[in-house]
Amino acid sequence: MPSIVPRVPGLCYGGDYNPEQWPESVWREDVALMREARVNLVTVGVFGWAWLEPEEQRYEFGRLDRILDLLHDGGIRVDLATATASPPPWFSTAYPLSLPVDADGRRLRHGSRQAICASSPDYLAAALRLVEQLATRYRDHPALAMWHVNNEYGCHNARCYCDTSAAAFRTWLQRRYGDLDGLNDAWTTSFWSQRYTAWEQVLPPLPTPATGNPTQALDFRRFSSDAQLAMFVAERDLLHALSPGVPVTTNLMAGLHTDQDYWNWAREMTGPDLLISNDHYVLGEDDIPPAAQIAYAADLTRSLSGGSPWLLMEHSPSAVNWQRRNLAKPGGRMILDSLGHVARGSDGAMFFQWRASRGGSEKWHSAMVPHAGTDSSVWRDVVALGTGLAALAEIDGSTVTPTVAILLDYASCWAQEGESQPSVDMDAFAEVRRWHHALWRAGIVADFARPEADLSAYRLVVVPSLYLIGDAGAANLGAYAAEGGHVLVGAYSGIVDECDRVRLGGYPGALRDLLGVRVEEFFPLAAGRSVALAGGSPLGAYGLVWAEFGRATTATVVTTFADGPTAGSPALTVNTVGAGGRAWYLGTRLAPDPLVSLLSTVAASAGAEPVLPDRPDGVEAVRRTRPDGSAYLFVLNHSDVDATVRAAGTDLLTGAVWTDSGVVSAGGAVVLREAR
Ligand code: GLA
């Protein structure tokens, strides 16, 4: 199988390279240092628009020619950016309507980046002109390995509320609902006299005196994600037409940003001459530890890639600059972070950025070449990582195949994030992260899937929070269980249809029969309160955030609520379905430790095992395999003590042979080629 970037055999290593920030005299040193660190791929010119097109349609490619030649002479391949992420000031001055407008009606200005309305025809035309120039000039350049479209779509401009966007929103709605009757029905405009009688009355969800229409808000989020995606598709199609055979990607932010429906993006980013790439930055002050944050992003990206290898396009060598407190990584941590992504399917490790900027708003962001230069711990780690990734070349193309899937649906989370919900504490994306973290702590590697996906490869499907579900998704989950699959569903799932209309007859609506439970009324808890669970509960003593009043219809009750208005109602149930299927339902939320025990118990009963059942605390294990039987076991020690691990094979990083066990040093990693 060819590498994901066929012109870069083995694993990709490098980062964003912004030569326009430096005099040409620095470029030679850059290339020499890249060679020293065994860098084989750099992303050139992500923010180079003003450099390449200093005035409208006057292009200056001399410097880009020279840097690409220099990189080529150094044996370094190029992920060439289309440079469309940050239009220059001349552009927004000439086309002020291309600037985005926020929900309060303020038009944002240039002087930063991504000052773009996603529906602007002027922006699209200018961007495609630049792409055409770049594609025709560089498609045959020997350094070119792939195309990098734009940058982190929607990072700063996910939704635009200008008149152009409003018109595009109406067109999108016309396509979705056909006519105004369809729209009025879908949006329940019979409520509060909101009935529309002409399309021009339909607006983005602008500020209103009272709570707005929830389906209008939800559809605007769907539309806004589609509008961003359309910009990518336009560039992608032009590149495929002008530069056939060269892979195209754009860097997603799976695991950090939640404004794009990345399942829809994945559809447009997989297939011939396409690859999924992702950026990830650790949140220094978060309830979930860095290694588990990385695992979440990597598992999600791999799932977007349909299980195939993907590319970590950006992460940070040490601190970032955009958090409130930007925590630096201690020596060695960067290597472990990179391997965390590689373990979960990335065929490389790329960084933002190559050389630390002297000025500009990211001057306090770490880089592979720090301000201190090469006499630095960061640089020594950069060189060590380059050596390590070269030693791992043979894992290129191997895959991770979990037996557990976590259902994630963006529109469902968006709907649940809307106004006037039963409890502000019932967060959706955060609950998905908590369940993933609990599985991570249990040593179980999981994929993510959308509700309509083929689930047949999994022994267990968990559904942390799926407020909105379409009929097809609900039927799919039911069929999966009927065929013997195991399901664990969290509270407040299956509640509304795709238009955010309640499914009547008792909660959890679409999943009521599957779960064998009928809930009459929700009893969310007051801030900071908990609800007692019946004695000896496998869930621990308390439920958090949520309780509900109902009964089991066909399910067996495992645990009930033990106090308050829902005392006696089921808190955990299990229903037997079809040919050995089981459908568990948790009608509350759990603290981290009981959630780990519940998921471990349910996974064990489904036959979904941890990768290494007897791992020491703080040790992460993931296996990559290939159809020919090769297997590579990544063992990452996140603890601060050396860990003895039972496993056998040859460590690709050091050559050490483990016959039945070995020691992974504190903060260290091994990658064992296991015997076939
Ligand atoms: C994102 C962007 C980069 C840079 C980094 C900083 O990933 O793509 O250009 O701003 O964030 O962490």
CSV table of C-alpha atoms in Angstrom, one decimal, residues 130-493:
chain,number,residue,atom,x,y,z
A,130,LEU,CA,-4.8,32.4,-6.7
A,131,VAL,CA,-5.3,28.6,-6.5
A,132,GLU,CA,-5.3,28.5,-10.3
A,133,GLN,CA,-2.0,30.4,-10.4
A,134,LEU,CA,-0.4,28.2,-7.8
A,135,ALA,CA,-1.6,24.9,-9.3
A,136,THR,CA,-0.5,25.7,-12.9
A,137,ARG,CA,2.8,27.0,-11.8
A,138,TYR,CA,3.8,24.3,-9.3
A,139,ARG,CA,1.9,21.1,-10.2
A,140,ASP,CA,5.1,19.7,-11.8
A,141,HIS,CA,7.5,21.0,-9.3
A,142,PRO,CA,9.5,18.0,-8.0
A,143,ALA,CA,9.2,19.1,-4.4
A,144,LEU,CA,5.4,19.1,-4.5
A,145,ALA,CA,4.0,16.2,-2.4
A,146,MET,CA,0.5,17.5,-1.6
A,147,TRP,CA,-1.8,20.5,-1.6
A,148,HIS,CA,-2.9,22.1,1.7
A,149,VAL,CA,-6.1,23.9,1.1
A,150,ASN,CA,-6.7,27.0,3.2
A,151,ASN,CA,-6.3,26.5,7.0
A,152,GLU,CA,-8.6,25.3,9.8
A,153,TYR,CA,-11.8,26.3,8.1
A,154,GLY,CA,-14.1,28.1,10.5
A,155,CYS,CA,-11.6,28.5,13.3
A,156,HIS,CA,-12.4,32.2,13.7
A,157,ASN,CA,-15.3,32.8,11.3
A,158,ALA,CA,-17.5,29.8,11.8
A,159,ARG,CA,-20.7,31.8,11.3
A,160,CYS,CA,-21.3,35.0,9.4
A,161,TYR,CA,-24.6,36.9,9.8
A,162,CYS,CA,-24.2,39.4,6.9
A,163,ASP,CA,-26.8,39.9,4.2
A,164,THR,CA,-24.9,37.8,1.7
A,165,SER,CA,-24.9,34.9,4.3
A,166,ALA,CA,-28.6,35.5,4.9
A,167,ALA,CA,-29.4,35.1,1.2
A,168,ALA,CA,-27.3,32.0,1.0
A,169,PHE,CA,-29.0,30.6,4.1
A,170,ARG,CA,-32.4,31.1,2.4
A,171,THR,CA,-31.1,29.2,-0.7
A,172,TRP,CA,-29.9,26.4,1.6
A,173,LEU,CA,-33.3,26.3,3.3
A,174,GLN,CA,-35.1,26.2,0.0
A,175,ARG,CA,-33.0,23.2,-1.0
A,176,ARG,CA,-33.7,21.5,2.4
A,177,TYR,CA,-37.4,22.2,2.7
A,178,GLY,CA,-38.7,23.0,-0.8
A,179,ASP,CA,-41.2,25.6,0.1
A,180,LEU,CA,-42.2,27.9,3.0
A,181,ASP,CA,-44.8,25.3,4.2
A,182,GLY,CA,-42.0,22.8,4.6
A,183,LEU,CA,-40.0,25.4,6.5
A,184,ASN,CA,-42.8,26.5,8.7
A,185,ASP,CA,-43.6,23.0,9.6
A,186,ALA,CA,-39.9,22.1,10.3
A,187,TRP,CA,-39.4,25.2,12.4
A,188,THR,CA,-42.7,24.9,14.3
A,189,THR,CA,-43.4,28.5,13.4
A,190,SER,CA,-47.0,28.0,14.7
A,191,PHE,CA,-45.4,28.8,18.0
A,192,TRP,CA,-45.2,32.5,19.0
A,193,SER,CA,-46.7,33.7,15.7
A,194,GLN,CA,-43.5,33.1,13.7
A,195,ARG,CA,-45.1,32.0,10.5
A,196,TYR,CA,-43.2,33.1,7.4
A,197,THR,CA,-45.1,34.1,4.3
A,198,ALA,CA,-42.2,35.3,2.1
A,199,TRP,CA,-38.6,34.0,1.9
A,200,GLU,CA,-37.1,37.5,2.5
A,201,GLN,CA,-38.6,37.4,6.0
A,202,VAL,CA,-36.4,34.5,6.9
A,203,LEU,CA,-33.2,35.6,8.7
A,204,PRO,CA,-30.2,34.1,10.4
A,205,PRO,CA,-30.8,33.8,14.1
A,206,LEU,CA,-30.1,37.4,15.0
A,207,PRO,CA,-30.6,38.8,18.5
A,208,THR,CA,-34.3,38.7,19.6
A,209,PRO,CA,-36.1,40.0,22.7
A,210,ALA,CA,-36.8,36.5,24.0
A,211,THR,CA,-35.4,33.1,23.2
A,212,GLY,CA,-35.1,32.4,19.5
A,213,ASN,CA,-36.5,29.6,17.4
A,214,PRO,CA,-34.3,26.6,18.2
A,215,THR,CA,-34.6,24.9,14.8
A,216,GLN,CA,-33.7,28.2,13.0
A,217,ALA,CA,-30.6,28.3,15.2
A,218,LEU,CA,-29.8,24.6,14.5
A,219,ASP,CA,-30.3,25.0,10.8
A,220,PHE,CA,-28.1,28.0,10.7
A,221,ARG,CA,-25.3,26.0,12.3
A,222,ARG,CA,-25.8,23.2,9.7
A,223,PHE,CA,-25.8,25.8,6.9
A,224,SER,CA,-22.7,27.6,8.3
A,225,SER,CA,-20.8,24.3,8.4
A,226,ASP,CA,-21.9,23.5,4.8
A,227,ALA,CA,-20.9,27.0,3.7
A,228,GLN,CA,-17.4,26.5,5.0
A,229,LEU,CA,-17.3,23.1,3.4
A,230,ALA,CA,-18.3,24.5,0.0
A,231,MET,CA,-15.2,26.8,0.0
A,232,PHE,CA,-13.0,23.7,0.5
A,233,VAL,CA,-14.8,21.7,-2.2
A,234,ALA,CA,-14.3,24.6,-4.7
A,235,GLU,CA,-10.6,24.7,-4.1
A,236,ARG,CA,-10.3,20.9,-4.0
A,237,ASP,CA,-12.1,20.5,-7.3
A,238,LEU,CA,-9.9,23.1,-9.0
A,239,LEU,CA,-6.7,21.4,-7.7
A,240,HIS,CA,-7.9,18.0,-8.8
A,241,ALA,CA,-8.6,19.4,-12.2
A,242,LEU,CA,-5.3,21.3,-12.6
A,243,SER,CA,-3.0,19.0,-10.7
A,244,PRO,CA,-4.3,15.5,-11.0
A,245,GLY,CA,-2.7,12.8,-8.9
A,246,VAL,CA,-1.4,15.1,-6.2
A,247,PRO,CA,-3.2,14.5,-2.8
A,248,VAL,CA,-5.3,17.3,-1.4
A,249,THR,CA,-6.1,18.0,2.2
A,250,THR,CA,-7.2,20.7,4.6
A,251,ASN,CA,-6.3,20.6,8.2
A,252,LEU,CA,-9.4,19.9,10.5
A,253,MET,CA,-9.6,20.7,14.2
A,254,ALA,CA,-11.3,17.5,15.3
A,255,GLY,CA,-11.2,17.2,19.0
A,256,LEU,CA,-11.0,20.9,19.7
A,257,HIS,CA,-13.5,22.7,17.6
A,258,THR,CA,-17.2,21.7,17.3
A,259,ASP,CA,-18.6,24.1,14.8
A,260,GLN,CA,-18.1,22.0,11.7
A,261,ASP,CA,-20.0,18.8,11.0
A,262,TYR,CA,-16.8,16.8,10.4
A,263,TRP,CA,-18.7,13.8,9.2
A,264,ASN,CA,-19.9,15.8,6.3
A,265,TRP,CA,-16.3,17.1,5.7
A,266,ALA,CA,-15.0,13.6,5.9
A,267,ARG,CA,-17.2,12.6,3.0
A,268,GLU,CA,-15.5,15.3,0.9
A,269,MET,CA,-12.0,14.5,2.1
A,270,THR,CA,-11.8,10.8,1.6
A,271,GLY,CA,-11.3,9.0,-1.8
A,272,PRO,CA,-8.7,9.2,-4.5
A,273,ASP,CA,-6.1,12.0,-4.1
A,274,LEU,CA,-7.5,13.1,-0.8
A,275,LEU,CA,-6.4,12.6,2.8
A,276,ILE,CA,-7.7,13.6,6.2
A,277,SER,CA,-5.4,15.7,8.3
A,278,ASN,CA,-5.9,17.2,11.7
A,279,ASP,CA,-4.5,19.8,14.0
A,280,HIS,CA,-4.4,19.3,17.8
A,281,TYR,CA,-3.3,21.4,20.7
A,282,VAL,CA,-3.4,20.2,24.3
A,283,LEU,CA,-5.5,22.3,26.7
A,284,GLY,CA,-3.2,23.0,29.6
A,285,GLU,CA,-6.0,23.6,32.1
A,286,ASP,CA,-8.6,21.0,31.5
A,287,ASP,CA,-10.3,18.2,33.5
A,288,ILE,CA,-9.1,15.7,31.0
A,289,PRO,CA,-5.3,15.0,31.0
A,290,PRO,CA,-3.3,15.8,27.9
A,291,ALA,CA,-2.7,12.2,26.8
A,292,ALA,CA,-6.4,11.5,26.9
A,293,GLN,CA,-7.1,14.7,25.0
A,294,ILE,CA,-4.7,13.6,22.3
A,295,ALA,CA,-6.3,10.1,22.2
A,296,TYR,CA,-9.7,11.7,21.7
A,297,ALA,CA,-8.6,13.9,18.8
A,298,ALA,CA,-6.7,11.1,17.2
A,299,ASP,CA,-9.5,8.5,17.6
A,300,LEU,CA,-12.0,11.0,16.1
A,301,THR,CA,-9.7,11.8,13.2
A,302,ARG,CA,-9.0,8.2,12.5
A,303,SER,CA,-12.8,7.6,12.5
A,304,LEU,CA,-13.3,10.5,10.1
A,305,SER,CA,-10.7,8.8,7.9
A,306,GLY,CA,-12.8,5.6,7.9
A,307,GLY,CA,-10.1,3.8,9.9
A,308,SER,CA,-7.4,4.6,7.3
A,309,PRO,CA,-4.2,6.4,8.3
A,310,TRP,CA,-4.4,10.1,8.5
A,311,LEU,CA,-1.9,12.9,9.1
A,312,LEU,CA,-1.3,15.0,12.2
A,313,MET,CA,-0.8,18.3,10.4
A,314,GLU,CA,-0.1,20.5,13.4
A,315,HIS,CA,0.6,20.2,17.1
A,316,SER,CA,2.9,22.2,19.3
A,317,PRO,CA,6.5,21.4,20.2
A,318,SER,CA,5.9,23.1,23.6
A,319,ALA,CA,3.6,25.9,24.7
A,320,VAL,CA,0.9,27.6,22.6
A,321,ASN,CA,0.1,31.3,22.9
A,322,TRP,CA,-3.7,31.3,22.9
A,323,GLN,CA,-4.7,29.9,26.2
A,324,ARG,CA,-5.0,31.9,29.4
A,325,ARG,CA,-1.9,30.3,30.8
A,326,ASN,CA,0.3,28.6,28.2
A,327,LEU,CA,2.0,25.6,29.8
A,328,ALA,CA,5.3,24.5,28.3
A,329,LYS,CA,6.0,20.9,27.8
A,330,PRO,CA,8.8,19.4,29.9
A,331,GLY,CA,11.6,17.7,27.9
A,332,GLY,CA,10.5,14.5,26.3
A,333,ARG,CA,6.8,15.3,26.5
A,334,MET,CA,6.6,16.5,22.9
A,335,ILE,CA,7.9,13.1,21.7
A,336,LEU,CA,5.3,11.2,23.8
A,337,ASP,CA,2.5,13.5,22.5
A,338,SER,CA,3.6,12.9,18.9
A,339,LEU,CA,3.6,9.2,19.4
A,340,GLY,CA,0.2,9.4,21.0
A,341,HIS,CA,-1.1,10.5,17.7
A,342,VAL,CA,1.0,8.1,15.7
A,343,ALA,CA,-0.2,5.2,17.9
A,344,ARG,CA,-3.8,6.0,16.9
A,345,GLY,CA,-3.2,6.1,13.2
A,346,SER,CA,-1.4,9.2,12.2
A,347,ASP,CA,1.3,8.4,9.6
A,348,GLY,CA,3.4,11.2,10.7
A,349,ALA,CA,3.8,14.1,13.1
A,350,MET,CA,3.8,17.7,11.9
A,351,PHE,CA,4.0,20.9,13.9
A,352,PHE,CA,3.0,24.5,14.0
A,353,GLN,CA,5.6,25.8,13.2
A,354,TRP,CA,9.1,25.3,12.0
A,355,ARG,CA,10.8,28.5,13.2
A,356,ALA,CA,9.4,30.7,16.1
A,357,SER,CA,8.3,34.1,14.9
A,358,ARG,CA,10.0,37.2,16.1
A,359,GLY,CA,6.9,39.4,15.8
A,360,GLY,CA,3.2,39.1,15.2
A,361,SER,CA,0.5,37.7,17.5
A,362,GLU,CA,2.0,34.2,17.6
A,363,LYS,CA,5.5,35.1,18.7
A,364,TRP,CA,5.0,33.4,22.0
A,365,HIS,CA,4.0,30.1,20.4
A,366,SER,CA,6.6,27.4,20.6
A,367,ALA,CA,8.3,26.1,17.4
A,368,MET,CA,10.7,23.4,16.3
A,369,VAL,CA,13.4,26.0,16.1
A,370,PRO,CA,12.8,28.1,19.2
A,371,HIS,CA,13.9,31.7,19.9
A,372,ALA,CA,16.8,30.2,21.8
A,373,GLY,CA,18.0,28.4,18.7
A,374,THR,CA,19.4,24.9,18.5
A,375,ASP,CA,21.1,24.9,21.9
A,376,SER,CA,17.8,24.1,23.5
A,377,SER,CA,15.8,21.2,24.9
A,378,VAL,CA,13.1,21.7,22.3
A,379,TRP,CA,15.6,21.3,19.4
A,380,ARG,CA,17.1,18.2,21.0
A,381,ASP,CA,13.7,16.7,21.2
A,382,VAL,CA,13.0,17.7,17.6
A,383,VAL,CA,16.1,15.8,16.5
A,384,ALA,CA,15.3,12.8,18.7
A,385,LEU,CA,11.7,12.7,17.4
A,386,GLY,CA,13.0,12.8,13.8
A,387,THR,CA,15.2,9.8,14.5
A,388,GLY,CA,12.4,8.0,16.3
A,389,LEU,CA,9.9,8.5,13.4
A,390,ALA,CA,12.5,7.3,10.9
A,391,ALA,CA,12.9,4.1,13.0
A,392,LEU,CA,9.1,3.6,12.9
A,393,ALA,CA,8.9,3.8,9.1
A,394,GLU,CA,7.7,0.3,8.7
A,395,ILE,CA,4.4,1.0,10.6
A,396,ASP,CA,3.4,3.3,7.7
A,397,GLY,CA,-0.1,2.2,6.5
A,398,SER,CA,-0.9,0.0,9.4
A,399,THR,CA,-4.3,0.6,11.1
A,400,VAL,CA,-6.1,0.6,14.4
A,401,THR,CA,-9.3,-1.5,14.6
A,402,PRO,CA,-11.2,-1.0,17.8
A,403,THR,CA,-14.2,-3.1,18.9
A,404,VAL,CA,-16.0,-0.2,20.6
A,405,ALA,CA,-17.6,2.8,18.9
A,406,ILE,CA,-18.8,6.0,20.5
A,407,LEU,CA,-21.7,7.7,18.7
A,408,LEU,CA,-21.2,11.4,18.0
A,409,ASP,CA,-23.6,13.6,16.0
A,410,TYR,CA,-22.7,17.2,15.6
A,411,ALA,CA,-26.3,18.4,14.9
A,412,SER,CA,-27.5,16.6,18.0
A,413,CYS,CA,-24.9,18.4,20.1
A,414,TRP,CA,-25.7,21.7,18.5
A,415,ALA,CA,-29.4,21.3,19.2
A,416,GLN,CA,-28.7,20.4,22.8
A,417,GLU,CA,-26.5,23.5,23.1
A,418,GLY,CA,-29.5,25.7,22.2
A,419,GLU,CA,-31.4,27.9,24.5
A,420,SER,CA,-34.2,26.8,26.9
A,421,GLN,CA,-33.1,23.2,27.6
A,422,PRO,CA,-34.0,21.4,30.8
A,423,SER,CA,-30.6,21.9,32.4
A,424,VAL,CA,-27.5,23.9,31.4
A,425,ASP,CA,-25.5,21.2,33.0
A,426,MET,CA,-26.6,18.6,30.4
A,427,ASP,CA,-23.7,19.4,28.0
A,428,ALA,CA,-23.3,17.2,25.0
A,429,PHE,CA,-19.8,17.4,23.5
A,430,ALA,CA,-18.3,17.5,27.0
A,431,GLU,CA,-20.2,14.3,27.9
A,432,VAL,CA,-18.9,12.6,24.8
A,433,ARG,CA,-15.3,13.6,25.9
A,434,ARG,CA,-16.0,12.3,29.4
A,435,TRP,CA,-17.1,8.9,28.1
A,436,HIS,CA,-14.1,8.7,25.8
A,437,HIS,CA,-11.8,9.6,28.7
A,438,ALA,CA,-13.4,6.8,30.8
A,439,LEU,CA,-12.8,4.3,28.1
A,440,TRP,CA,-9.2,5.5,27.8
A,441,ARG,CA,-8.7,5.1,31.5
A,442,ALA,CA,-10.2,1.5,31.1
A,443,GLY,CA,-7.5,0.9,28.5
A,444,ILE,CA,-10.1,0.5,25.7
A,445,VAL,CA,-9.5,2.0,22.3
A,446,ALA,CA,-12.6,3.3,20.7
A,447,ASP,CA,-13.7,4.7,17.3
A,448,PHE,CA,-16.3,7.4,16.8
A,449,ALA,CA,-19.2,6.8,14.5
A,450,ARG,CA,-22.3,8.7,13.4
A,451,PRO,CA,-25.6,7.1,14.2
A,452,GLU,CA,-26.3,6.0,10.7
A,453,ALA,CA,-22.9,4.3,10.2
A,454,ASP,CA,-22.2,0.6,9.7
A,455,LEU,CA,-21.7,-0.6,13.2
A,456,SER,CA,-21.3,-4.3,12.5
A,457,ALA,CA,-17.6,-4.3,13.3
A,458,TYR,CA,-18.1,-3.3,16.9
A,459,ARG,CA,-18.9,-5.4,19.9
A,460,LEU,CA,-20.1,-2.4,21.8
A,461,VAL,CA,-21.6,0.9,20.8
A,462,VAL,CA,-21.8,3.6,23.5
A,463,VAL,CA,-24.1,6.6,23.1
A,464,PRO,CA,-23.1,9.2,25.7
A,465,SER,CA,-25.4,12.0,24.6
A,466,LEU,CA,-27.6,11.8,21.6
A,467,TYR,CA,-30.5,14.2,22.2
A,468,LEU,CA,-31.4,14.4,18.5
A,469,ILE,CA,-31.6,11.3,16.3
A,470,GLY,CA,-33.2,10.8,13.0
A,471,ASP,CA,-35.3,7.8,12.2
A,472,ALA,CA,-32.5,6.2,10.1
A,473,GLY,CA,-30.1,6.5,13.0
A,474,ALA,CA,-32.5,5.1,15.5
A,475,ALA,CA,-33.4,2.2,13.2
A,476,ASN,CA,-29.7,1.5,12.6
A,477,LEU,CA,-28.9,1.3,16.3
A,478,GLY,CA,-31.9,-1.0,16.9
A,479,ALA,CA,-30.9,-3.3,14.0
A,480,TYR,CA,-27.3,-3.4,15.4
A,481,ALA,CA,-28.6,-4.6,18.8
A,482,ALA,CA,-31.1,-7.0,17.2
A,483,GLU,CA,-28.2,-8.7,15.5
A,484,GLY,CA,-26.5,-9.3,18.8
A,485,GLY,CA,-24.7,-5.9,19.3
A,486,HIS,CA,-24.3,-4.4,22.8
A,487,VAL,CA,-25.4,-0.8,23.3
A,488,LEU,CA,-25.0,1.6,26.3
A,489,VAL,CA,-27.1,4.8,26.0
A,490,GLY,CA,-26.7,7.8,28.2
A,491,ALA,CA,-29.5,10.0,29.6
A,492,TYR,CA,-31.4,12.5,27.4
A,493,SER,CA,-30.8,10.6,24.2
